[in-house]
Amino acid sequence: DWDARVVGGYGQTEICGFATFIDYADMLEAPRSIGWPLPHVTMTVLDPEGNHLPPGEEGELCLRGPSVMLGYWRNEEASVAAVGHGWLRTGDLGTMDDRGRGYLLGRAKELIKTGGENVYPAEVDAVFAAMPEVDGLVPNSAKLDARAWNVPARPVRPSAQHTRAFIAVQTGCDHACTFCVIPQGRGSSRSQSVAAVLREVERHLADGAAEVVLTGVDVTSWGTDLPGAPRLGDLVGAILAAFPELARLRLSSLDGVEIDGALFEILAHDPRAMPHLHLSLQHGHDLILKRMKRRHTRAEAIDLVHRLRERRPEIAVGADLIAGFPTEDAAMHAANRSIVRELGVVHGHVFPYSPRPRTPAARMPQLEKAAIRARAAELRADVAEVRRAWLVSLLGQPLVVLAEADGTGHAGNFARVAVPAGTARGALVTVVPTRIADGVLQ
């Protein structure tokens, strides 16, 4: 869910002379940035074999530099730099232009760009300053002056209607999946308090949002670091109780093994909780799940979905799936494919496995790239087939759709639906689709 934004600097020179880090605990009450010098960090873009890629091609970022402390996390090789709410990490997707400038293909919610005149020409600084994500611009000449570190006061936003509001209630991860570098870059799980989340929801509702989406790196671990260790179901229940005017609440990718009883009951019965469950499933074979250090089994994932569908038959299931994980044989791949049909996965995010530096999976026996790509294509085809049948089943059914600006919108089950011409963005309209065109119900 990252958009492409330029946040890098020159390859082989200095990408970030001064890094910033947001103190999450105080973020809502008093946004502030704390900086540490980050000298002579270099960035290159490499292919999976470690070769330098030519300008314009996308690959993995490779950062090198001296040891540095950034906020709560220490990395002896300085392979991470914090930029506002975002992390610039080894392994992120990046590219270089033909002048040697590096670009991270990702988005930070808020960031301070550093480098100024000595790194970027003035016209590029102007582009950065005009970006809505940029709260302040600190040139090289001022980056050692503490007075320049302060983020300017947020401008008062004009009254506008937004369709959906994405609220990050949690970041970081306490788990150690063998393929993942997130704990290295984002640290342990950290949760926003219930009060802080309620203030965010209130603000977005005042701005006209008709739907709230709760997000996080490991959103179902929300609350484990808070006093009393509340569960995500407690937070969702508090939001629904505090804002009866909130029409739609949706959750981002969930770890099924962490879904607590209260959250299960809300997903199963509350009409304001959208009938859309996206699982961080990753694979359909137990041995691969074990080698990934996932905490669920295939049977547990199937049981969860079946129990929810018994109570709420219309619920749509999405899943993250990895194709070609190390040691995956043909039978394991077949199990991965079969779980798509067994769960009825209609929203599939299929990722061909790619080794990440310093992860245990990168040291396991690897599959050929061609085999990985072929298996990913088969998984995507399986999802597409299940999705087509699902869309056909929705024809003639009334669907409440949240209209967006492009003449379509999303139903509660996250099906894409065309809305009548002239429908205002943010309006909730009932549509009875009669046909399918390019994957859109019409």
Tab-separated table of C-alpha atoms in Angstrom:
chain	number	residue	atom	x	y	z
A	1	ASP	CA	0.000	0.000	0.000
A	2	TRP	CA	2.874	2.381	-0.602
A	3	ASP	CA	2.693	5.036	-3.280
A	4	ALA	CA	5.731	6.089	-5.275
A	5	ARG	CA	7.380	9.135	-3.719
A	6	VAL	CA	10.907	10.458	-4.120
A	7	VAL	CA	12.634	10.376	-0.749
A	8	GLY	CA	16.149	9.271	-1.613
A	9	GLY	CA	19.276	11.175	-2.553
A	10	TYR	CA	22.423	10.692	-4.598
A	11	GLY	CA	23.702	7.149	-4.990
A	12	GLN	CA	27.259	6.587	-3.734
A	13	THR	CA	27.261	9.938	-1.938
A	14	GLU	CA	25.043	11.191	0.865
A	15	ILE	CA	21.394	10.193	0.903
A	16	CYS	CA	20.382	11.802	4.161
A	17	GLY	CA	22.684	14.164	6.011
A	18	PHE	CA	20.168	14.419	8.812
A	19	ALA	CA	17.549	11.786	9.673
A	20	THR	CA	14.321	12.416	11.532
A	21	PHE	CA	12.261	10.226	13.834
A	22	ILE	CA	8.779	10.835	15.202
A	23	ASP	CA	8.225	10.056	18.876
A	24	TYR	CA	5.075	7.953	18.474
A	25	ALA	CA	3.988	8.262	22.113
A	26	ASP	CA	3.673	12.022	21.837
A	27	MET	CA	2.772	12.218	18.179
A	28	LEU	CA	-0.871	13.238	18.514
A	29	GLU	CA	-0.394	15.630	21.399
A	30	ALA	CA	2.751	17.354	20.182
A	31	PRO	CA	4.242	16.267	16.861
A	32	ARG	CA	7.981	16.652	17.000
A	33	SER	CA	11.071	15.393	15.256
A	34	ILE	CA	14.312	14.311	16.858
A	35	GLY	CA	17.396	14.060	14.670
A	36	TRP	CA	20.743	12.328	14.643
A	37	PRO	CA	23.601	12.961	12.207
A	38	LEU	CA	23.707	10.284	9.528
A	39	PRO	CA	26.919	10.963	7.588
A	40	HIS	CA	28.054	9.351	4.373
A	41	VAL	CA	25.339	6.748	3.973
A	42	THR	CA	25.412	5.456	0.400
A	43	MET	CA	22.583	3.933	-1.575
A	44	THR	CA	22.737	1.593	-4.525
A	45	VAL	CA	20.065	-0.471	-6.270
A	46	LEU	CA	20.833	-4.140	-6.809
A	47	ASP	CA	19.276	-7.114	-8.565
A	48	PRO	CA	18.768	-10.382	-6.607
A	49	GLU	CA	22.312	-11.499	-7.505
A	50	GLY	CA	23.776	-8.322	-6.033
A	51	ASN	CA	24.630	-6.646	-9.330
A	52	HIS	CA	24.202	-2.903	-9.743
A	53	LEU	CA	21.179	-2.081	-11.868
A	54	PRO	CA	21.239	0.580	-14.588
A	55	PRO	CA	19.247	3.800	-14.207
A	56	GLY	CA	15.484	3.441	-14.225
A	57	GLU	CA	15.333	-0.240	-13.283
A	58	GLU	CA	13.744	-1.253	-10.002
A	59	GLY	CA	15.499	-3.415	-7.441
A	60	GLU	CA	16.391	-3.664	-3.775
A	61	LEU	CA	17.906	-0.718	-1.951
A	62	CYS	CA	21.328	-1.306	-0.459
A	63	LEU	CA	22.401	1.218	2.201
A	64	ARG	CA	25.879	1.360	3.668
A	65	GLY	CA	27.382	3.584	6.314
A	66	PRO	CA	28.684	3.840	9.898
A	67	SER	CA	26.795	2.609	12.951
A	68	VAL	CA	23.947	4.908	13.866
A	69	MET	CA	21.236	5.130	16.528
A	70	LEU	CA	17.787	6.043	15.243
A	71	GLY	CA	15.090	6.311	17.876
A	72	TYR	CA	14.532	2.933	19.530
A	73	TRP	CA	16.519	0.826	17.066
A	74	ARG	CA	20.214	0.237	16.479
A	75	ASN	CA	21.749	-1.285	13.381
A	76	GLU	CA	25.481	-1.860	13.262
A	77	GLU	CA	25.601	-1.512	9.467
A	78	ALA	CA	23.342	1.527	9.269
A	79	SER	CA	21.033	-0.171	6.828
A	80	VAL	CA	18.053	1.894	7.919
A	81	ALA	CA	17.255	5.591	7.957
A	82	ALA	CA	14.091	7.051	9.429
A	83	VAL	CA	12.184	9.610	7.392
A	84	GLY	CA	9.193	10.943	9.294
A	85	HIS	CA	6.838	8.010	9.867
A	86	GLY	CA	8.591	5.952	7.188
A	87	TRP	CA	11.710	3.836	7.206
A	88	LEU	CA	14.303	3.758	4.451
A	89	ARG	CA	15.592	0.192	4.678
A	90	THR	CA	17.918	-2.215	2.977
A	91	GLY	CA	15.653	-4.396	0.864
A	92	ASP	CA	13.088	-1.724	0.045
A	93	LEU	CA	12.132	-1.314	-3.599
A	94	GLY	CA	14.121	1.446	-5.221
A	95	THR	CA	15.534	2.803	-8.458
A	96	MET	CA	18.280	5.176	-9.612
A	97	ASP	CA	18.054	7.847	-12.283
A	98	ASP	CA	20.683	8.591	-14.924
A	99	ARG	CA	22.198	11.369	-12.784
A	100	GLY	CA	22.930	9.026	-9.901
A	101	ARG	CA	20.038	10.099	-7.696
A	102	GLY	CA	18.371	7.329	-5.716
A	103	TYR	CA	14.641	6.972	-5.261
A	104	LEU	CA	12.687	4.915	-2.770
A	105	LEU	CA	9.433	3.634	-4.252
A	106	GLY	CA	7.494	4.082	-1.020
A	107	ARG	CA	5.568	6.660	0.942
A	108	ALA	CA	6.046	8.203	4.377
A	109	LYS	CA	2.923	9.750	5.906
A	110	GLU	CA	4.947	12.726	6.997
A	111	LEU	CA	8.557	13.424	6.202
A	112	ILE	CA	11.220	16.080	6.404
A	113	LYS	CA	13.425	16.150	3.347
A	114	THR	CA	17.028	17.064	4.062
A	115	GLY	CA	19.913	17.871	1.831
A	116	GLY	CA	18.923	21.226	0.382
A	117	GLU	CA	20.886	23.194	-2.183
A	118	ASN	CA	24.070	21.158	-1.983
A	119	VAL	CA	22.337	17.905	-2.853
A	120	TYR	CA	19.345	18.824	-4.989
A	121	PRO	CA	18.884	21.636	-7.475
A	122	ALA	CA	16.461	24.341	-6.383
A	123	GLU	CA	13.697	23.146	-8.690
A	124	VAL	CA	13.736	19.708	-7.048
A	125	ASP	CA	13.524	21.324	-3.614
A	126	ALA	CA	10.463	23.196	-4.830
A	127	VAL	CA	8.871	19.915	-5.881
A	128	PHE	CA	9.538	18.434	-2.451
A	129	ALA	CA	8.203	21.490	-0.673
A	130	ALA	CA	4.961	21.311	-2.648
A	131	MET	CA	4.323	17.641	-1.799
A	132	PRO	CA	1.472	17.201	0.700
A	133	GLU	CA	3.521	14.643	2.665
A	134	VAL	CA	6.335	17.142	3.313
A	135	ASP	CA	5.884	19.101	6.523
A	136	GLY	CA	9.172	20.971	6.309
A	137	LEU	CA	12.337	21.249	4.233
A	138	VAL	CA	15.718	21.555	5.948
A	139	PRO	CA	18.570	22.635	3.627
A	140	ASN	CA	22.165	21.581	4.229
A	141	SER	CA	23.052	25.040	5.439
A	142	ALA	CA	20.536	24.789	8.285
A	143	LYS	CA	20.386	21.115	9.208
A	144	LEU	CA	22.791	21.477	12.145
A	145	ASP	CA	20.758	24.372	13.544
A	146	ALA	CA	18.295	22.860	16.041
A	147	ARG	CA	15.824	25.658	15.358
A	148	ALA	CA	15.403	24.318	11.822
A	149	TRP	CA	14.302	20.899	13.004
A	150	ASN	CA	10.842	21.964	14.130
A	151	VAL	CA	8.007	20.835	11.902
A	152	PRO	CA	5.817	23.789	10.948
A	153	ALA	CA	2.313	23.877	12.327
A	154	ARG	CA	-0.113	21.928	10.209
A	155	PRO	CA	-2.227	24.164	8.006
A	156	VAL	CA	-5.944	24.116	8.685
A	157	ARG	CA	-7.356	21.751	6.100
A	158	PRO	CA	-10.337	22.978	4.140
A	159	SER	CA	-13.593	21.162	4.697
A	160	ALA	CA	-13.683	18.265	2.257
A	161	GLN	CA	-15.360	14.942	1.923
A	162	HIS	CA	-13.119	11.890	1.935
A	163	THR	CA	-14.342	8.441	1.049
A	164	ARG	CA	-12.154	6.360	3.366
A	165	ALA	CA	-9.850	7.209	6.250
A	166	PHE	CA	-6.826	4.998	6.917
A	167	ILE	CA	-5.760	5.062	10.563
A	168	ALA	CA	-2.516	3.369	11.611
A	169	VAL	CA	-3.284	2.065	15.086
A	170	GLN	CA	-0.095	0.033	15.401
A	171	THR	CA	3.401	-0.294	13.953
A	172	GLY	CA	6.321	-2.671	14.358
A	173	CYS	CA	6.220	-6.424	14.914
A	174	ASP	CA	7.170	-8.799	17.740
A	175	HIS	CA	7.320	-11.898	15.536
A	176	ALA	CA	10.191	-13.369	13.570
A	177	CYS	CA	8.889	-14.745	10.280
A	178	THR	CA	11.887	-16.153	8.487
A	179	PHE	CA	11.266	-14.247	5.249
A	180	CYS	CA	10.592	-10.817	6.752
A	181	VAL	CA	12.799	-7.813	7.517
A	182	ILE	CA	10.098	-5.658	9.140
A	183	PRO	CA	11.238	-6.277	12.751
A	184	GLN	CA	14.746	-5.147	11.747
A	185	GLY	CA	13.469	-1.876	10.319
A	186	ARG	CA	10.448	-0.988	12.440
A	187	GLY	CA	11.252	-2.506	15.808
A	188	SER	CA	8.858	-4.057	18.295
A	189	SER	CA	5.097	-3.633	18.207
A	190	ARG	CA	3.876	-0.224	19.375
A	191	SER	CA	0.209	0.664	19.711
A	192	GLN	CA	-1.726	3.906	19.792
A	193	SER	CA	-3.923	4.260	22.846
A	194	VAL	CA	-7.688	3.904	22.569
A	195	ALA	CA	-8.071	7.617	23.281
A	196	ALA	CA	-5.621	8.553	20.539
A	197	VAL	CA	-7.393	6.341	18.001
A	198	LEU	CA	-10.794	7.751	18.953
A	199	ARG	CA	-9.475	11.272	18.382
A	200	GLU	CA	-8.259	10.234	14.923
A	201	VAL	CA	-11.601	8.681	14.059
A	202	GLU	CA	-13.421	11.777	15.244
A	203	ARG	CA	-11.214	14.005	13.117
A	204	HIS	CA	-11.773	11.951	9.980
A	205	LEU	CA	-15.515	11.769	10.509
A	206	ALA	CA	-15.575	15.548	10.865
A	207	ASP	CA	-13.750	15.716	7.510
A	208	GLY	CA	-16.516	13.666	5.906
A	209	ALA	CA	-15.045	10.153	5.780
A	210	ALA	CA	-17.759	7.522	5.346
A	211	GLU	CA	-15.495	4.567	6.094
A	212	VAL	CA	-12.622	4.029	8.509
A	213	VAL	CA	-9.904	1.454	7.817
A	214	LEU	CA	-7.697	0.369	10.723
A	215	THR	CA	-4.182	-0.480	9.587
A	216	GLY	CA	-0.898	-1.589	11.085
A	217	VAL	CA	2.190	-3.649	10.390
A	218	ASP	CA	0.702	-6.403	12.589
A	219	VAL	CA	-2.664	-4.854	13.407
A	220	THR	CA	-4.020	-7.843	15.343
A	221	SER	CA	-1.192	-7.423	17.865
A	222	TRP	CA	-2.603	-4.014	18.784
A	223	GLY	CA	-2.682	-3.471	22.535
A	224	THR	CA	-0.067	-5.971	23.669
A	225	ASP	CA	2.206	-3.114	24.778
A	226	LEU	CA	-0.537	-1.034	26.433
A	227	PRO	CA	-1.527	-1.162	30.129
A	228	GLY	CA	-3.833	-4.100	30.719
A	229	ALA	CA	-2.965	-5.580	27.283
A	230	PRO	CA	-6.318	-4.876	25.578
A	231	ARG	CA	-7.099	-6.745	22.370
A	232	LEU	CA	-8.013	-5.437	18.944
A	233	GLY	CA	-11.629	-6.432	19.546
A	234	ASP	CA	-11.699	-4.011	22.483
A	235	LEU	CA	-10.524	-1.172	20.262
A	236	VAL	CA	-12.979	-1.963	17.467
A	237	GLY	CA	-15.800	-2.225	19.976
A	238	ALA	CA	-14.851	1.121	21.495
A	239	ILE	CA	-14.866	2.806	18.067
A	240	LEU	CA	-18.274	1.417	17.125
A	241	ALA	CA	-19.729	2.383	20.515
A	242	ALA	CA	-18.263	5.903	20.465
A	243	PHE	CA	-19.346	6.744	16.908
A	244	PRO	CA	-22.806	5.409	16.050
A	245	GLU	CA	-22.711	7.667	12.992
A	246	LEU	CA	-19.771	5.680	11.551
A	247	ALA	CA	-21.354	3.658	8.754
A	248	ARG	CA	-18.448	1.404	7.783
A	249	LEU	CA	-15.414	0.037	9.579
A	250	ARG	CA	-12.880	-2.115	7.755
A	251	LEU	CA	-9.709	-3.856	8.924
A	252	SER	CA	-6.487	-4.340	7.008
A	253	SER	CA	-4.602	-7.648	6.833
A	254	LEU	CA	-5.161	-9.773	9.947
A	255	ASP	CA	-3.144	-12.567	11.515
A	256	GLY	CA	-5.896	-15.128	12.008
A	257	VAL	CA	-4.311	-16.728	15.051
A	258	GLU	CA	-4.505	-13.367	16.873
A	259	ILE	CA	-8.208	-12.694	16.253
A	260	ASP	CA	-9.681	-12.488	19.744
A	261	GLY	CA	-13.185	-13.509	20.771
A	262	ALA	CA	-14.603	-9.992	20.832
A	263	LEU	CA	-13.231	-9.224	17.370
A	264	PHE	CA	-14.582	-12.517	16.015
A	265	GLU	CA	-18.078	-11.681	17.262
A	266	ILE	CA	-17.932	-8.203	15.698
A	267	LEU	CA	-16.792	-9.594	12.343
A	268	ALA	CA	-19.472	-12.279	12.517
A	269	HIS	CA	-22.440	-10.131	13.519
A	270	ASP	CA	-21.965	-6.341	13.415
A	271	PRO	CA	-23.302	-4.877	10.132
A	272	ARG	CA	-21.013	-1.841	10.432
A	273	ALA	CA	-17.940	-4.102	10.373
A	274	MET	CA	-17.523	-4.793	6.684
A	275	PRO	CA	-17.935	-8.425	5.543
A	276	HIS	CA	-14.366	-8.539	4.273
A	277	LEU	CA	-11.636	-10.568	5.957
A	278	HIS	CA	-8.083	-10.296	4.617
A	279	LEU	CA	-5.753	-12.876	6.144
A	280	SER	CA	-1.976	-12.809	6.376
A	281	LEU	CA	-2.053	-16.460	5.330
A	282	GLN	CA	1.264	-16.738	3.412
A	283	HIS	CA	0.962	-20.431	2.485
A	284	GLY	CA	-1.312	-23.464	2.403
A	285	HIS	CA	1.119	-26.182	3.477
A	286	ASP	CA	1.936	-26.815	7.134
A	287	LEU	CA	5.629	-27.591	6.676
A	288	ILE	CA	6.214	-24.375	4.733
A	289	LEU	CA	4.241	-22.455	7.363
A	290	LYS	CA	6.534	-23.970	10.007
A	291	ARG	CA	9.641	-23.007	8.043
A	292	MET	CA	8.226	-19.502	7.708
A	293	LYS	CA	7.723	-19.475	11.518
A	294	ARG	CA	4.055	-18.651	11.043
A	295	ARG	CA	1.943	-19.460	14.085
A	296	HIS	CA	-1.101	-20.997	12.399
A	297	THR	CA	-1.728	-24.224	10.554
A	298	ARG	CA	-3.706	-24.799	7.402
A	299	ALA	CA	-6.509	-26.434	9.408
A	300	GLU	CA	-6.728	-23.466	11.772
A	301	ALA	CA	-7.061	-20.998	8.883
A	302	ILE	CA	-9.780	-23.114	7.281
A	303	ASP	CA	-11.618	-23.464	10.601
A	304	LEU	CA	-11.557	-19.698	11.185
A	305	VAL	CA	-13.060	-18.942	7.786
A	306	HIS	CA	-15.675	-21.683	8.071
A	307	ARG	CA	-16.796	-20.468	11.506
A	308	LEU	CA	-17.143	-16.902	10.248
A	309	ARG	CA	-19.051	-17.991	7.148
A	310	GLU	CA	-21.444	-20.051	9.259
A	311	ARG	CA	-22.445	-16.825	10.998
A	312	ARG	CA	-22.024	-14.410	8.095
A	313	PRO	CA	-22.225	-16.215	4.748
A	314	GLU	CA	-21.611	-13.070	2.671
A	315	ILE	CA	-18.130	-12.462	4.081
A	316	ALA	CA	-15.455	-12.157	1.379
A	317	VAL	CA	-12.005	-13.556	2.039
A	318	GLY	CA	-8.687	-12.120	0.916
A	319	ALA	CA	-5.234	-13.526	1.578
A	320	ASP	CA	-1.531	-12.811	1.231
A	321	LEU	CA	0.239	-15.772	-0.366
A	322	ILE	CA	3.920	-16.378	-1.137
A	323	ALA	CA	4.848	-18.515	-4.128
A	324	GLY	CA	8.124	-20.418	-4.381
A	325	PHE	CA	9.256	-20.245	-0.769
A	326	PRO	CA	12.583	-22.050	-0.240
A	327	THR	CA	12.255	-25.876	-0.118
A	328	GLU	CA	8.729	-25.736	-1.612
A	329	ASP	CA	8.191	-28.851	-3.726
A	330	ALA	CA	5.399	-29.632	-6.184
A	331	ALA	CA	3.105	-31.108	-3.520
A	332	MET	CA	3.566	-28.080	-1.280
A	333	HIS	CA	2.791	-25.761	-4.165
A	334	ALA	CA	-0.328	-27.821	-4.905
A	335	ALA	CA	-1.430	-27.311	-1.285
A	336	ASN	CA	-0.841	-23.599	-1.679
A	337	ARG	CA	-3.056	-23.579	-4.766
A	338	SER	CA	-5.780	-25.708	-3.228
A	339	ILE	CA	-6.260	-23.455	-0.210
A	340	VAL	CA	-7.320	-20.651	-2.585
A	341	ARG	CA	-10.373	-22.690	-3.545
A	342	GLU	CA	-10.954	-24.168	-0.091
A	343	LEU	CA	-11.124	-20.725	1.517
A	344	GLY	CA	-12.743	-19.075	-1.500
A	345	VAL	CA	-10.039	-16.402	-1.761
A	346	VAL	CA	-11.439	-13.615	-3.941
A	347	HIS	CA	-8.972	-10.861	-3.018
A	348	GLY	CA	-5.524	-12.393	-3.467
A	349	HIS	CA	-2.177	-10.699	-2.961
A	350	VAL	CA	0.320	-13.142	-4.470
A	351	PHE	CA	4.026	-12.485	-3.972
A	352	PRO	CA	6.823	-14.427	-5.693
A	353	TYR	CA	9.356	-15.215	-2.995
A	354	SER	CA	12.410	-12.978	-2.984
A	355	PRO	CA	15.196	-13.415	-0.401
A	356	ARG	CA	15.757	-10.546	1.999
A	357	PRO	CA	19.224	-9.833	3.421
A	358	ARG	CA	20.026	-11.362	6.821
A	359	THR	CA	16.813	-13.380	7.008
A	360	PRO	CA	16.825	-17.116	7.807
A	361	ALA	CA	14.852	-17.927	4.660
A	362	ALA	CA	17.599	-16.396	2.522
A	363	ARG	CA	19.942	-19.139	3.796
A	364	MET	CA	17.535	-21.964	2.916
A	365	PRO	CA	17.752	-23.893	-0.375
A	366	GLN	CA	16.306	-21.582	-3.019
A	367	LEU	CA	14.088	-22.377	-6.001
A	368	GLU	CA	14.911	-21.302	-9.530
A	369	LYS	CA	13.504	-17.883	-10.361
A	370	ALA	CA	11.646	-19.212	-13.372
A	371	ALA	CA	9.881	-21.783	-11.177
A	372	ILE	CA	8.958	-19.117	-8.640
A	373	ARG	CA	7.477	-16.886	-11.338
A	374	ALA	CA	5.533	-19.779	-12.842
A	375	ARG	CA	4.094	-20.783	-9.480
A	376	ALA	CA	3.097	-17.204	-8.710
A	377	ALA	CA	1.317	-17.022	-12.066
A	378	GLU	CA	-0.586	-20.227	-11.275
A	379	LEU	CA	-1.669	-18.872	-7.898
A	380	ARG	CA	-2.866	-15.637	-9.479
A	381	ALA	CA	-4.825	-17.604	-12.071
A	382	ASP	CA	-6.446	-19.654	-9.301
A	383	VAL	CA	-7.495	-16.507	-7.457
A	384	ALA	CA	-8.807	-14.962	-10.681
A	385	GLU	CA	-10.942	-18.039	-11.379
A	386	VAL	CA	-12.443	-18.045	-7.876
A	387	ARG	CA	-12.987	-14.292	-8.084
A	388	ARG	CA	-14.817	-14.521	-11.418
A	389	ALA	CA	-17.269	-17.068	-10.010
A	390	TRP	CA	-17.784	-14.870	-6.953
A	391	LEU	CA	-18.528	-11.802	-9.053
A	392	VAL	CA	-21.075	-13.776	-11.065
A	393	SER	CA	-22.765	-14.787	-7.799
A	394	LEU	CA	-23.210	-11.101	-6.932
A	395	LEU	CA	-25.181	-10.283	-10.083
A	396	GLY	CA	-28.733	-9.284	-9.236
A	397	GLN	CA	-27.854	-8.751	-5.560
A	398	PRO	CA	-28.316	-5.296	-3.992
A	399	LEU	CA	-24.932	-3.951	-2.862
A	400	VAL	CA	-24.343	-0.844	-0.757
A	401	VAL	CA	-21.437	0.929	-2.442
A	402	LEU	CA	-19.213	3.746	-1.195
A	403	ALA	CA	-18.733	5.950	-4.256
A	404	GLU	CA	-15.293	7.214	-5.215
A	405	ALA	CA	-14.213	9.877	-7.678
A	406	ASP	CA	-13.731	7.621	-10.721
A	407	GLY	CA	-17.330	6.518	-11.188
A	408	THR	CA	-16.891	3.309	-9.204
A	409	GLY	CA	-16.794	2.362	-5.560
A	410	HIS	CA	-16.433	-0.556	-3.182
A	411	ALA	CA	-19.204	-2.658	-1.731
A	412	GLY	CA	-18.911	-3.866	1.840
A	413	ASN	CA	-17.300	-7.093	0.581
A	414	PHE	CA	-14.763	-4.946	-1.307
A	415	ALA	CA	-16.108	-5.814	-4.747
A	416	ARG	CA	-15.529	-3.028	-7.244
A	417	VAL	CA	-18.871	-1.676	-8.473
A	418	ALA	CA	-19.789	1.043	-10.987
A	419	VAL	CA	-22.076	3.726	-9.539
A	420	PRO	CA	-24.687	5.792	-11.393
A	421	ALA	CA	-23.382	8.823	-13.286
A	422	GLY	CA	-23.332	11.928	-11.144
A	423	THR	CA	-23.042	10.073	-7.840
A	424	ALA	CA	-21.132	12.255	-5.396
A	425	ARG	CA	-17.829	10.989	-4.056
A	426	GLY	CA	-18.341	9.644	-0.548
A	427	ALA	CA	-22.031	8.862	-1.056
A	428	LEU	CA	-23.408	5.460	-0.066
A	429	VAL	CA	-25.657	4.138	-2.813
A	430	THR	CA	-27.389	0.821	-3.424
A	431	VAL	CA	-26.541	-0.790	-6.748
A	432	VAL	CA	-27.971	-3.982	-8.250
A	433	PRO	CA	-25.346	-5.124	-10.793
A	434	THR	CA	-26.457	-6.933	-13.949
A	435	ARG	CA	-23.153	-7.531	-15.723
A	436	ILE	CA	-19.373	-7.615	-15.281
A	437	ALA	CA	-16.970	-5.558	-17.373
A	438	ASP	CA	-13.209	-5.646	-16.824
A	439	GLY	CA	-13.687	-7.107	-13.367
A	440	VAL	CA	-16.111	-4.350	-12.304
A	441	LEU	CA	-19.730	-5.067	-11.406
A	442	GLN	CA	-22.071	-2.817	-13.390
